[in-house]
Coordinates of N, CA, C and O in Angstrom, one line a residue:
M20 N 28.7 -14.2 -15.7 CA 28.0 -13.3 -14.9 C 26.6 -13.0 -15.5 O 25.6 -13.1 -14.8
L21 N 26.6 -12.7 -16.8 CA 25.3 -12.4 -17.5 C 25.1 -13.4 -18.6 O 26.1 -14.0 -19.1
S22 N 23.9 -13.7 -19.0 CA 23.6 -14.7 -20.0 C 24.1 -14.2 -21.4 O 24.3 -13.0 -21.6
T23 N 24.2 -15.1 -22.3 CA 24.6 -14.7 -23.7 C 23.6 -13.8 -24.3 O 24.0 -12.8 -25.0
E24 N 22.4 -14.0 -24.0 CA 21.3 -13.1 -24.5 C 21.5 -11.7 -24.0 O 21.3 -10.7 -24.8
S25 N 21.7 -11.5 -22.7 CA 21.9 -10.2 -22.1 C 23.2 -9.5 -22.7 O 23.2 -8.3 -23.0
L26 N 24.2 -10.3 -22.9 CA 25.5 -9.7 -23.5 C 25.2 -9.3 -24.9 O 25.8 -8.3 -25.3
K27 N 24.4 -10.0 -25.7 CA 24.1 -9.6 -27.0 C 23.3 -8.3 -27.0 O 23.6 -7.4 -27.8
K28 N 22.4 -8.1 -26.1 CA 21.6 -6.9 -25.9 C 22.6 -5.7 -25.6 O 22.4 -4.6 -26.1
I29 N 23.5 -6.0 -24.7 CA 24.5 -4.9 -24.3 C 25.3 -4.6 -25.5 O 25.6 -3.4 -25.8
D30 N 25.8 -5.6 -26.3 CA 26.6 -5.3 -27.5 C 25.8 -4.5 -28.5 O 26.4 -3.6 -29.2
Q31 N 24.5 -4.7 -28.6 CA 23.7 -3.9 -29.5 C 23.6 -2.5 -29.0 O 23.6 -1.5 -29.8
E32 N 23.6 -2.3 -27.7 CA 23.6 -0.9 -27.2 C 25.0 -0.2 -27.4 O 25.1 0.9 -27.8
I33 N 26.0 -1.0 -27.2 CA 27.4 -0.5 -27.5 C 27.6 -0.1 -28.9 O 28.2 1.0 -29.2
A34 N 27.0 -0.8 -29.8 CA 27.1 -0.6 -31.3 C 26.5 0.8 -31.7 O 26.8 1.3 -32.8
K35 N 25.7 1.3 -30.8 CA 25.1 2.6 -31.1 C 26.1 3.8 -31.0 O 25.8 4.9 -31.4
Y36 N 27.2 3.5 -30.4 CA 28.2 4.6 -30.2 C 29.5 4.3 -30.9 O 29.8 3.1 -31.1
P37 N 30.4 5.3 -31.1 CA 31.7 5.0 -31.6 C 32.4 4.1 -30.6 O 32.2 4.1 -29.4
L38 N 33.3 3.2 -31.1 CA 34.0 2.2 -30.3 C 34.6 2.8 -29.1 O 34.5 2.2 -28.0
E39 N 35.3 3.9 -29.2 CA 36.0 4.5 -28.1 C 35.0 5.2 -27.1 O 35.4 5.6 -26.0
K40 N 33.7 5.2 -27.4 CA 32.7 5.8 -26.5 C 31.7 4.7 -26.0 O 30.6 5.0 -25.6
K41 N 32.1 3.4 -26.0 CA 31.2 2.4 -25.6 C 30.7 2.6 -24.1 O 29.7 2.1 -23.8
Q42 N 31.4 3.4 -23.3 CA 30.9 3.7 -22.0 C 29.6 4.4 -22.0 O 28.9 4.4 -21.0
S43 N 29.2 5.0 -23.1 CA 27.9 5.7 -23.2 C 26.8 4.7 -23.1 O 25.6 5.1 -22.8
A44 N 27.0 3.4 -23.2 CA 26.0 2.4 -23.1 C 25.8 1.9 -21.6 O 25.0 1.0 -21.4
V45 N 26.4 2.6 -20.7 CA 26.3 2.2 -19.3 C 24.9 2.1 -18.7 O 24.6 1.1 -18.0
M46 N 24.1 3.1 -19.0 CA 22.7 3.1 -18.5 C 21.9 1.9 -19.0 O 21.2 1.2 -18.3
S47 N 22.1 1.7 -20.3 CA 21.4 0.5 -20.9 C 21.9 -0.8 -20.4 O 21.2 -1.7 -20.1
A48 N 23.2 -0.9 -20.3 CA 23.9 -2.1 -19.8 C 23.4 -2.4 -18.4 O 23.1 -3.6 -18.0
L49 N 23.3 -1.4 -17.5 CA 22.8 -1.7 -16.2 C 21.3 -2.1 -16.2 O 21.0 -3.0 -15.4
A50 N 20.5 -1.5 -17.0 CA 19.1 -1.9 -17.1 C 19.0 -3.3 -17.6 O 18.2 -4.1 -17.1
I51 N 19.8 -3.7 -18.6 CA 19.8 -5.1 -19.1 C 20.2 -6.1 -18.0 O 19.6 -7.1 -17.8
A52 N 21.3 -5.7 -17.3 CA 21.7 -6.6 -16.2 C 20.7 -6.7 -15.1 O 20.4 -7.8 -14.6
Q53 N 20.0 -5.6 -14.8 CA 19.0 -5.6 -13.8 C 17.8 -6.5 -14.2 O 17.2 -7.2 -13.4
D54 N 17.4 -6.4 -15.5 CA 16.3 -7.2 -16.0 C 16.6 -8.7 -15.8 O 15.7 -9.4 -15.5
E55 N 17.8 -9.0 -16.0 CA 18.2 -10.5 -15.9 C 18.3 -10.9 -14.4 O 17.7 -11.9 -14.0
K56 N 18.9 -10.1 -13.6 CA 19.2 -10.5 -12.2 C 18.2 -10.0 -11.2 O 18.1 -10.6 -10.1
G57 N 17.3 -9.1 -11.6 CA 16.3 -8.6 -10.7 C 16.8 -7.4 -9.9 O 16.0 -6.6 -9.4
W58 N 18.1 -7.2 -9.7 CA 18.7 -6.1 -9.0 C 20.2 -6.1 -9.3 O 20.7 -7.0 -9.9
L59 N 20.8 -5.0 -8.9 CA 22.3 -4.8 -9.2 C 23.1 -5.0 -8.0 O 23.4 -4.1 -7.2
A60 N 23.6 -6.3 -7.8 CA 24.6 -6.6 -6.8 C 25.9 -5.9 -7.1 O 26.2 -5.6 -8.3
N61 N 26.8 -5.8 -6.2 CA 28.1 -5.2 -6.4 C 28.8 -5.9 -7.5 O 29.5 -5.3 -8.4
E62 N 28.8 -7.3 -7.5 CA 29.5 -8.0 -8.5 C 28.9 -7.8 -9.9 O 29.7 -7.8 -10.9
T63 N 27.6 -7.6 -10.0 CA 27.0 -7.3 -11.3 C 27.5 -5.9 -11.8 O 27.8 -5.8 -13.0
I64 N 27.5 -4.9 -10.9 CA 28.0 -3.6 -11.3 C 29.4 -3.7 -11.7 O 29.8 -3.1 -12.7
N65 N 30.2 -4.4 -11.0 CA 31.7 -4.6 -11.3 C 31.8 -5.3 -12.7 O 32.7 -4.9 -13.5
F66 N 31.0 -6.2 -13.0 CA 31.0 -6.9 -14.3 C 30.7 -5.9 -15.4 O 31.4 -5.9 -16.4
V67 N 29.7 -5.1 -15.2 CA 29.3 -4.1 -16.2 C 30.5 -3.2 -16.5 O 30.8 -2.8 -17.6
A68 N 31.1 -2.7 -15.4 CA 32.2 -1.8 -15.5 C 33.4 -2.5 -16.3 O 33.9 -1.8 -17.2
E69 N 33.7 -3.7 -16.0 CA 34.7 -4.4 -16.7 C 34.4 -4.6 -18.2 O 35.2 -4.3 -19.1
Y70 N 33.1 -4.9 -18.5 CA 32.6 -5.2 -19.8 C 32.7 -3.9 -20.7 O 33.0 -3.9 -21.8
L71 N 32.5 -2.8 -20.0 CA 32.5 -1.5 -20.7 C 33.8 -0.7 -20.6 O 34.0 0.4 -21.0
D72 N 34.8 -1.4 -20.0 CA 36.1 -0.8 -19.8 C 36.0 0.5 -19.0 O 36.6 1.6 -19.4
M73 N 35.3 0.5 -17.9 CA 35.1 1.7 -17.1 C 35.6 1.4 -15.7 O 35.6 0.3 -15.2
P74 N 36.0 2.5 -15.0 CA 36.3 2.3 -13.6 C 35.0 1.9 -12.8 O 34.0 2.5 -13.1
P75 N 35.1 0.9 -12.0 CA 33.9 0.5 -11.2 C 33.2 1.7 -10.6 O 31.9 1.8 -10.6
I76 N 33.9 2.7 -10.0 CA 33.3 3.8 -9.3 C 32.4 4.6 -10.3 O 31.4 5.1 -9.9
A77 N 32.8 4.7 -11.5 CA 32.0 5.5 -12.5 C 30.6 4.8 -12.7 O 29.6 5.4 -12.9
V78 N 30.6 3.5 -12.7 CA 29.4 2.7 -12.9 C 28.5 2.8 -11.6 O 27.3 3.0 -11.7
Y79 N 29.2 2.7 -10.5 CA 28.5 2.9 -9.2 C 27.8 4.3 -9.1 O 26.7 4.4 -8.6
E80 N 28.5 5.3 -9.6 CA 27.9 6.6 -9.6 C 26.6 6.7 -10.4 O 25.6 7.3 -10.0
V81 N 26.6 6.0 -11.6 CA 25.3 6.0 -12.4 C 24.3 5.2 -11.6 O 23.1 5.6 -11.5
A82 N 24.7 4.0 -11.1 CA 23.7 3.1 -10.5 C 23.1 3.7 -9.2 O 21.9 3.4 -8.9
T83 N 23.9 4.5 -8.5 CA 23.3 5.1 -7.3 C 22.6 6.5 -7.5 O 21.9 6.9 -6.7
F84 N 22.9 7.1 -8.7 CA 22.2 8.4 -8.9 C 20.8 8.2 -9.4 O 19.9 9.0 -8.9
Y85 N 20.5 7.2 -10.2 CA 19.1 7.1 -10.8 C 18.3 6.1 -9.9 O 18.8 5.0 -9.6
N86 N 17.1 6.4 -9.6 CA 16.3 5.5 -8.8 C 15.7 4.3 -9.5 O 15.0 3.5 -9.0
M87 N 15.9 4.3 -10.8 CA 15.4 3.1 -11.6 C 16.3 1.9 -11.4 O 15.9 0.8 -11.7
Y88 N 17.5 2.1 -10.8 CA 18.3 0.9 -10.5 C 18.1 0.4 -9.1 O 18.1 1.2 -8.2
N89 N 17.9 -0.9 -9.0 CA 17.7 -1.5 -7.7 C 19.0 -2.0 -7.1 O 19.6 -2.9 -7.7
L90 N 19.4 -1.5 -6.0 CA 20.7 -1.9 -5.4 C 20.5 -2.9 -4.3 O 21.5 -3.2 -3.6
E91 N 19.3 -3.4 -4.2 CA 19.0 -4.5 -3.3 C 17.8 -5.2 -3.8 O 17.1 -4.7 -4.6
P92 N 17.7 -6.5 -3.4 CA 16.5 -7.2 -3.9 C 15.2 -6.5 -3.4 O 15.1 -6.0 -2.3
L93 N 14.3 -6.5 -4.4 CA 13.0 -5.9 -4.1 C 11.9 -6.9 -4.3 O 12.1 -8.1 -4.7
G94 N 10.6 -6.5 -4.1 CA 9.5 -7.4 -4.3 C 9.4 -7.6 -5.8 O 10.0 -7.0 -6.7
K95 N 8.5 -8.5 -6.2 CA 8.3 -8.9 -7.6 C 7.8 -7.6 -8.3 O 8.2 -7.4 -9.5
Y96 N 7.0 -6.8 -7.7 CA 6.5 -5.6 -8.3 C 7.0 -4.4 -7.5 O 6.7 -4.2 -6.3
K97 N 7.8 -3.5 -8.1 CA 8.2 -2.3 -7.6 C 7.2 -1.2 -8.0 O 7.1 -0.9 -9.2
I98 N 6.5 -0.6 -7.0 CA 5.6 0.4 -7.3 C 6.2 1.7 -6.9 O 6.4 1.9 -5.7
T99 N 6.4 2.6 -7.8 CA 7.0 3.9 -7.5 C 5.9 5.0 -7.7 O 5.2 5.0 -8.7
V100 N 5.7 5.8 -6.7 CA 4.7 6.8 -6.7 C 5.4 8.2 -6.9 O 6.3 8.5 -6.2
C101 N 5.0 8.9 -7.9 CA 5.5 10.2 -8.1 C 5.0 11.2 -7.1 O 3.8 11.3 -7.0
T102 N 5.9 11.8 -6.3 CA 5.4 12.7 -5.2 C 6.0 14.1 -5.5 O 6.0 14.9 -4.6
N103 N 6.4 14.3 -6.7 CA 6.9 15.7 -7.1 C 5.7 16.6 -6.9 O 4.5 16.2 -6.9
L104 N 5.9 17.9 -6.8 CA 4.9 18.9 -6.4 C 3.7 18.9 -7.4 O 2.6 18.8 -6.8
P105 N 3.8 18.9 -8.7 CA 2.6 18.8 -9.5 C 1.7 17.6 -9.2 O 0.5 17.7 -9.2
C106 N 2.4 16.5 -9.1 CA 1.6 15.2 -8.8 C 1.0 15.3 -7.4 O -0.1 14.9 -7.1
A107 N 1.8 15.8 -6.4 CA 1.3 16.0 -5.0 C 0.0 16.9 -5.0 O -0.9 16.6 -4.3
L108 N 0.1 17.9 -5.8 CA -1.1 18.8 -5.8 C -2.3 18.2 -6.5 O -3.4 18.6 -6.3
S109 N -2.0 17.1 -7.2 CA -3.1 16.4 -7.9 C -3.5 15.1 -7.3 O -4.1 14.2 -7.9
G110 N -3.0 14.9 -6.1 CA -3.5 13.7 -5.3 C -2.5 12.5 -5.1 O -2.9 11.5 -4.6
S111 N -1.3 12.7 -5.5 CA -0.4 11.6 -5.4 C 0.0 11.3 -3.9 O 0.2 10.1 -3.6
N112 N 0.0 12.3 -3.1 CA 0.2 12.0 -1.6 C -0.9 11.2 -1.1 O -0.6 10.2 -0.3
E113 N -2.1 11.4 -1.5 CA -3.2 10.7 -1.0 C -3.2 9.2 -1.5 O -3.5 8.3 -0.8
S114 N -2.7 9.1 -2.8 CA -2.6 7.8 -3.4 C -1.5 7.0 -2.6 O -1.6 5.8 -2.4
A115 N -0.4 7.7 -2.2 CA 0.7 7.0 -1.5 C 0.2 6.5 -0.1 O 0.5 5.4 0.3
V116 N -0.6 7.4 0.5 CA -1.2 7.0 1.8 C -2.1 5.7 1.7 O -2.0 4.8 2.4
Y117 N -2.9 5.8 0.6 CA -3.8 4.6 0.3 C -3.0 3.4 0.1 O -3.3 2.3 0.6
L118 N -2.0 3.5 -0.8 CA -1.1 2.3 -1.1 C -0.4 1.8 0.2 O -0.4 0.6 0.4
K119 N 0.1 2.7 1.0 CA 0.8 2.2 2.2 C -0.2 1.5 3.1 O 0.1 0.4 3.7
K120 N -1.4 2.0 3.2 CA -2.4 1.3 4.1 C -2.8 0.0 3.4 O -2.9 -1.1 4.1
K121 N -3.1 0.0 2.2 CA -3.5 -1.2 1.4 C -2.4 -2.3 1.5 O -2.8 -3.5 1.7
L122 N -1.2 -2.0 1.3 CA -0.1 -2.9 1.3 C 0.5 -3.2 2.7 O 1.2 -4.2 2.9
G123 N 0.2 -2.3 3.7 CA 0.7 -2.5 5.0 C 2.2 -2.3 5.1 O 2.9 -2.8 6.0
I124 N 2.7 -1.4 4.3 CA 4.1 -1.0 4.3 C 4.3 0.5 4.1 O 3.4 1.1 3.7
E125 N 5.5 0.9 4.3 CA 5.9 2.3 4.1 C 6.8 2.3 2.8 O 7.1 1.3 2.3
F126 N 7.2 3.6 2.4 CA 8.1 3.7 1.3 C 9.4 2.9 1.7 O 9.8 2.9 2.9
N127 N 10.0 2.3 0.7 CA 11.3 1.6 0.9 C 11.1 0.3 1.7 O 12.1 -0.2 2.2
Q128 N 9.9 -0.2 1.7 CA 9.7 -1.5 2.3 C 9.0 -2.4 1.3 O 8.5 -2.0 0.3
T129 N 9.1 -3.7 1.7 CA 8.5 -4.8 0.8 C 7.5 -5.6 1.7 O 7.8 -5.8 2.9
T130 N 6.4 -6.0 1.0 CA 5.4 -6.7 1.7 C 6.0 -8.1 2.2 O 7.0 -8.6 1.6
P131 N 5.5 -8.6 3.3 CA 6.1 -9.9 3.8 C 6.1 -11.0 2.8 O 7.0 -11.9 2.9
D132 N 5.2 -11.0 1.9 CA 5.2 -12.1 0.9 C 6.1 -11.9 -0.3 O 6.3 -12.7 -1.2
G133 N 6.9 -10.7 -0.2 CA 7.9 -10.4 -1.3 C 7.3 -10.0 -2.6 O 8.0 -9.9 -3.6
K134 N 6.0 -9.7 -2.6 CA 5.3 -9.3 -3.8 C 5.5 -7.9 -4.2 O 5.7 -7.5 -5.4
F135 N 5.4 -6.9 -3.3 CA 5.4 -5.5 -3.6 C 6.4 -4.8 -2.8 O 6.6 -5.0 -1.6
T136 N 7.1 -3.9 -3.5 CA 8.0 -2.9 -2.8 C 7.5 -1.5 -3.2 O 7.1 -1.3 -4.4
L137 N 7.4 -0.6 -2.2 CA 6.8 0.7 -2.5 C 8.0 1.7 -2.4 O 8.7 1.8 -1.5
K138 N 8.1 2.5 -3.5 CA 9.1 3.5 -3.6 C 8.5 4.9 -3.9 O 7.4 5.0 -4.4
E139 N 9.2 5.9 -3.5 CA 8.8 7.3 -3.8 C 9.7 7.8 -5.0 O 10.9 7.5 -5.0
G140 N 9.1 8.4 -6.0 CA 9.8 8.9 -7.1 C 9.6 10.3 -7.4 O 8.7 10.9 -6.9
E141 N 10.5 10.8 -8.2 CA 10.4 12.2 -8.7 C 10.1 12.3 -10.1 O 10.4 11.4 -10.9
C142 N 9.4 13.2 -10.5 CA 8.9 13.5 -11.9 C 9.1 12.4 -12.9 O 10.2 12.1 -13.3
F143 N 7.9 11.9 -13.4 CA 7.9 10.9 -14.4 C 7.6 11.5 -15.8 O 7.4 10.9 -16.8
G144 N 7.4 12.9 -15.8 CA 7.1 13.6 -17.0 C 5.7 13.5 -17.5 O 5.4 13.6 -18.6
A145 N 4.8 13.2 -16.5 CA 3.4 13.0 -16.9 C 2.5 13.8 -15.9 O 1.5 13.2 -15.4
C146 N 2.9 15.0 -15.6 CA 2.2 15.8 -14.5 C 0.7 15.9 -14.8 O -0.1 15.9 -13.9
G147 N 0.3 16.0 -16.0 CA -1.1 16.1 -16.4 C -1.9 14.8 -16.1 O -3.1 14.9 -16.2
D148 N -1.2 13.7 -15.9 CA -1.9 12.4 -15.7 C -1.9 12.0 -14.2 O -2.2 10.9 -13.9
A149 N -1.6 12.9 -13.3 CA -1.4 12.6 -11.9 C -2.8 12.2 -11.3 O -3.8 12.6 -11.7
P150 N -2.7 11.3 -10.2 CA -1.5 10.7 -9.7 C -1.0 9.6 -10.6 O -1.7 8.9 -11.3
V151 N 0.4 9.5 -10.6 CA 1.0 8.6 -11.5 C 1.9 7.6 -10.7 O 2.6 7.9 -9.8
L152 N 1.8 6.3 -11.1 CA 2.6 5.2 -10.6 C 3.4 4.6 -11.7 O 3.0 4.6 -12.8
L153 N 4.6 4.1 -11.3 CA 5.4 3.4 -12.3 C 5.6 2.0 -11.7 O 6.1 1.8 -10.6
I154 N 5.3 1.0 -12.5 CA 5.5 -0.4 -12.1 C 6.8 -1.0 -12.7 O 6.9 -1.0 -14.0
N155 N 7.7 -1.4 -11.9 CA 8.9 -2.0 -12.3 C 9.7 -1.2 -13.3 O 10.3 -1.7 -14.3
N156 N 9.6 0.1 -13.2 CA 10.4 1.1 -14.0 C 9.9 1.1 -15.5 O 10.6 1.7 -16.3
K157 N 8.9 0.3 -15.8 CA 8.6 0.2 -17.3 C 7.1 0.5 -17.6 O 6.8 0.9 -18.7
R158 N 6.2 0.3 -16.7 CA 4.8 0.5 -17.0 C 4.3 1.7 -16.2 O 4.2 1.7 -14.9
M159 N 3.8 2.7 -16.9 CA 3.3 3.9 -16.2 C 1.8 3.8 -16.1 O 1.1 3.5 -17.1
C160 N 1.2 4.1 -14.9 CA -0.2 4.1 -14.7 C -0.6 5.5 -14.3 O -0.1 6.0 -13.3
S161 N -1.6 6.0 -15.0 CA -2.0 7.4 -14.8 C -3.4 7.5 -14.2 O -4.2 6.5 -14.3
F162 N -3.7 8.7 -13.6 CA -5.0 9.0 -13.0 C -5.4 7.9 -12.0 O -6.5 7.4 -12.0
M163 N -4.5 7.6 -11.1 CA -4.6 6.5 -10.2 C -5.5 6.8 -8.9 O -4.9 7.2 -7.9
S164 N -6.8 6.7 -9.1 CA -7.7 6.9 -8.0 C -7.6 5.6 -7.1 O -6.9 4.6 -7.5
N165 N -8.2 5.7 -6.0 CA -8.2 4.5 -5.1 C -8.8 3.3 -5.8 O -8.3 2.1 -5.7
E166 N -9.8 3.5 -6.6 CA -10.5 2.4 -7.3 C -9.5 1.8 -8.4 O -9.4 0.6 -8.6
M167 N -8.8 2.7 -9.0 CA -7.8 2.3 -10.0 C -6.6 1.5 -9.4 O -6.1 0.5 -9.9
I168 N -6.2 2.0 -8.2 CA -5.2 1.3 -7.4 C -5.6 -0.1 -7.1 O -4.9 -1.1 -7.2
D169 N -6.9 -0.2 -6.6 CA -7.4 -1.6 -6.3 C -7.4 -2.5 -7.5 O -7.0 -3.7 -7.4
K170 N -7.8 -2.0 -8.6 CA -7.8 -2.8 -9.8 C -6.4 -3.2 -10.2 O -6.2 -4.4 -10.6
L171 N -5.5 -2.3 -10.1 CA -4.1 -2.6 -10.4 C -3.5 -3.7 -9.5 O -2.9 -4.7 -10.0
L172 N -3.7 -3.5 -8.2 CA -3.2 -4.5 -7.2 C -3.9 -5.9 -7.5 O -3.2 -6.9 -7.4
E173 N -5.2 -5.9 -7.8 CA -5.8 -7.1 -8.1 C -5.2 -7.8 -9.3 O -5.0 -9.0 -9.3
E174 N -4.9 -7.0 -10.4 CA -4.3 -7.5 -11.6 C -2.9 -8.1 -11.3 O -2.6 -9.2 -11.7
L175 N -2.1 -7.4 -10.5 CA -0.8 -7.8 -10.2 C -0.8 -9.0 -9.3 O 0.2 -9.8 -9.2
N176 N -1.8 -9.2 -8.5 CA -1.9 -10.3 -7.5 C -2.3 -11.6 -8.2 O -2.2 -12.7 -7.6
K177 N -2.7 -11.6 -9.5 CA -3.1 -12.8 -10.2 C -1.9 -13.7 -10.5 O -0.8 -13.3 -10.7

């Protein structure tokens, strides 16, 4: 189900915990699986559950609670806009409107070319840097004016 490389990474995460607590690596294991597969299909979640000796429902609870896990195929670039109150007061709602217009999609939609998916997120812990975008759950972009959004989209379109 997962490559040898991904399994080695998961084993490294498991090694951080006492053997009887290997389930504590569930978040890392899901992230590693998602990095390989692009999203978490039911069979991938079930595989992680079996690998960690967990009931599948417990892994589903984690995967469905956190918005960093993709439970369906998304565009090549997942752009998440923080719309929590501090960011909203600092322009994130306007950035979201601009992105929607620029990409021609709404939240939870993907562009027809499959390149961008737009998501709404809650607090990224960078309120002073608002508006804040998160690209593919890994790259945080701060102070995102319309001009900065244009530059980012241009960069990602290359």
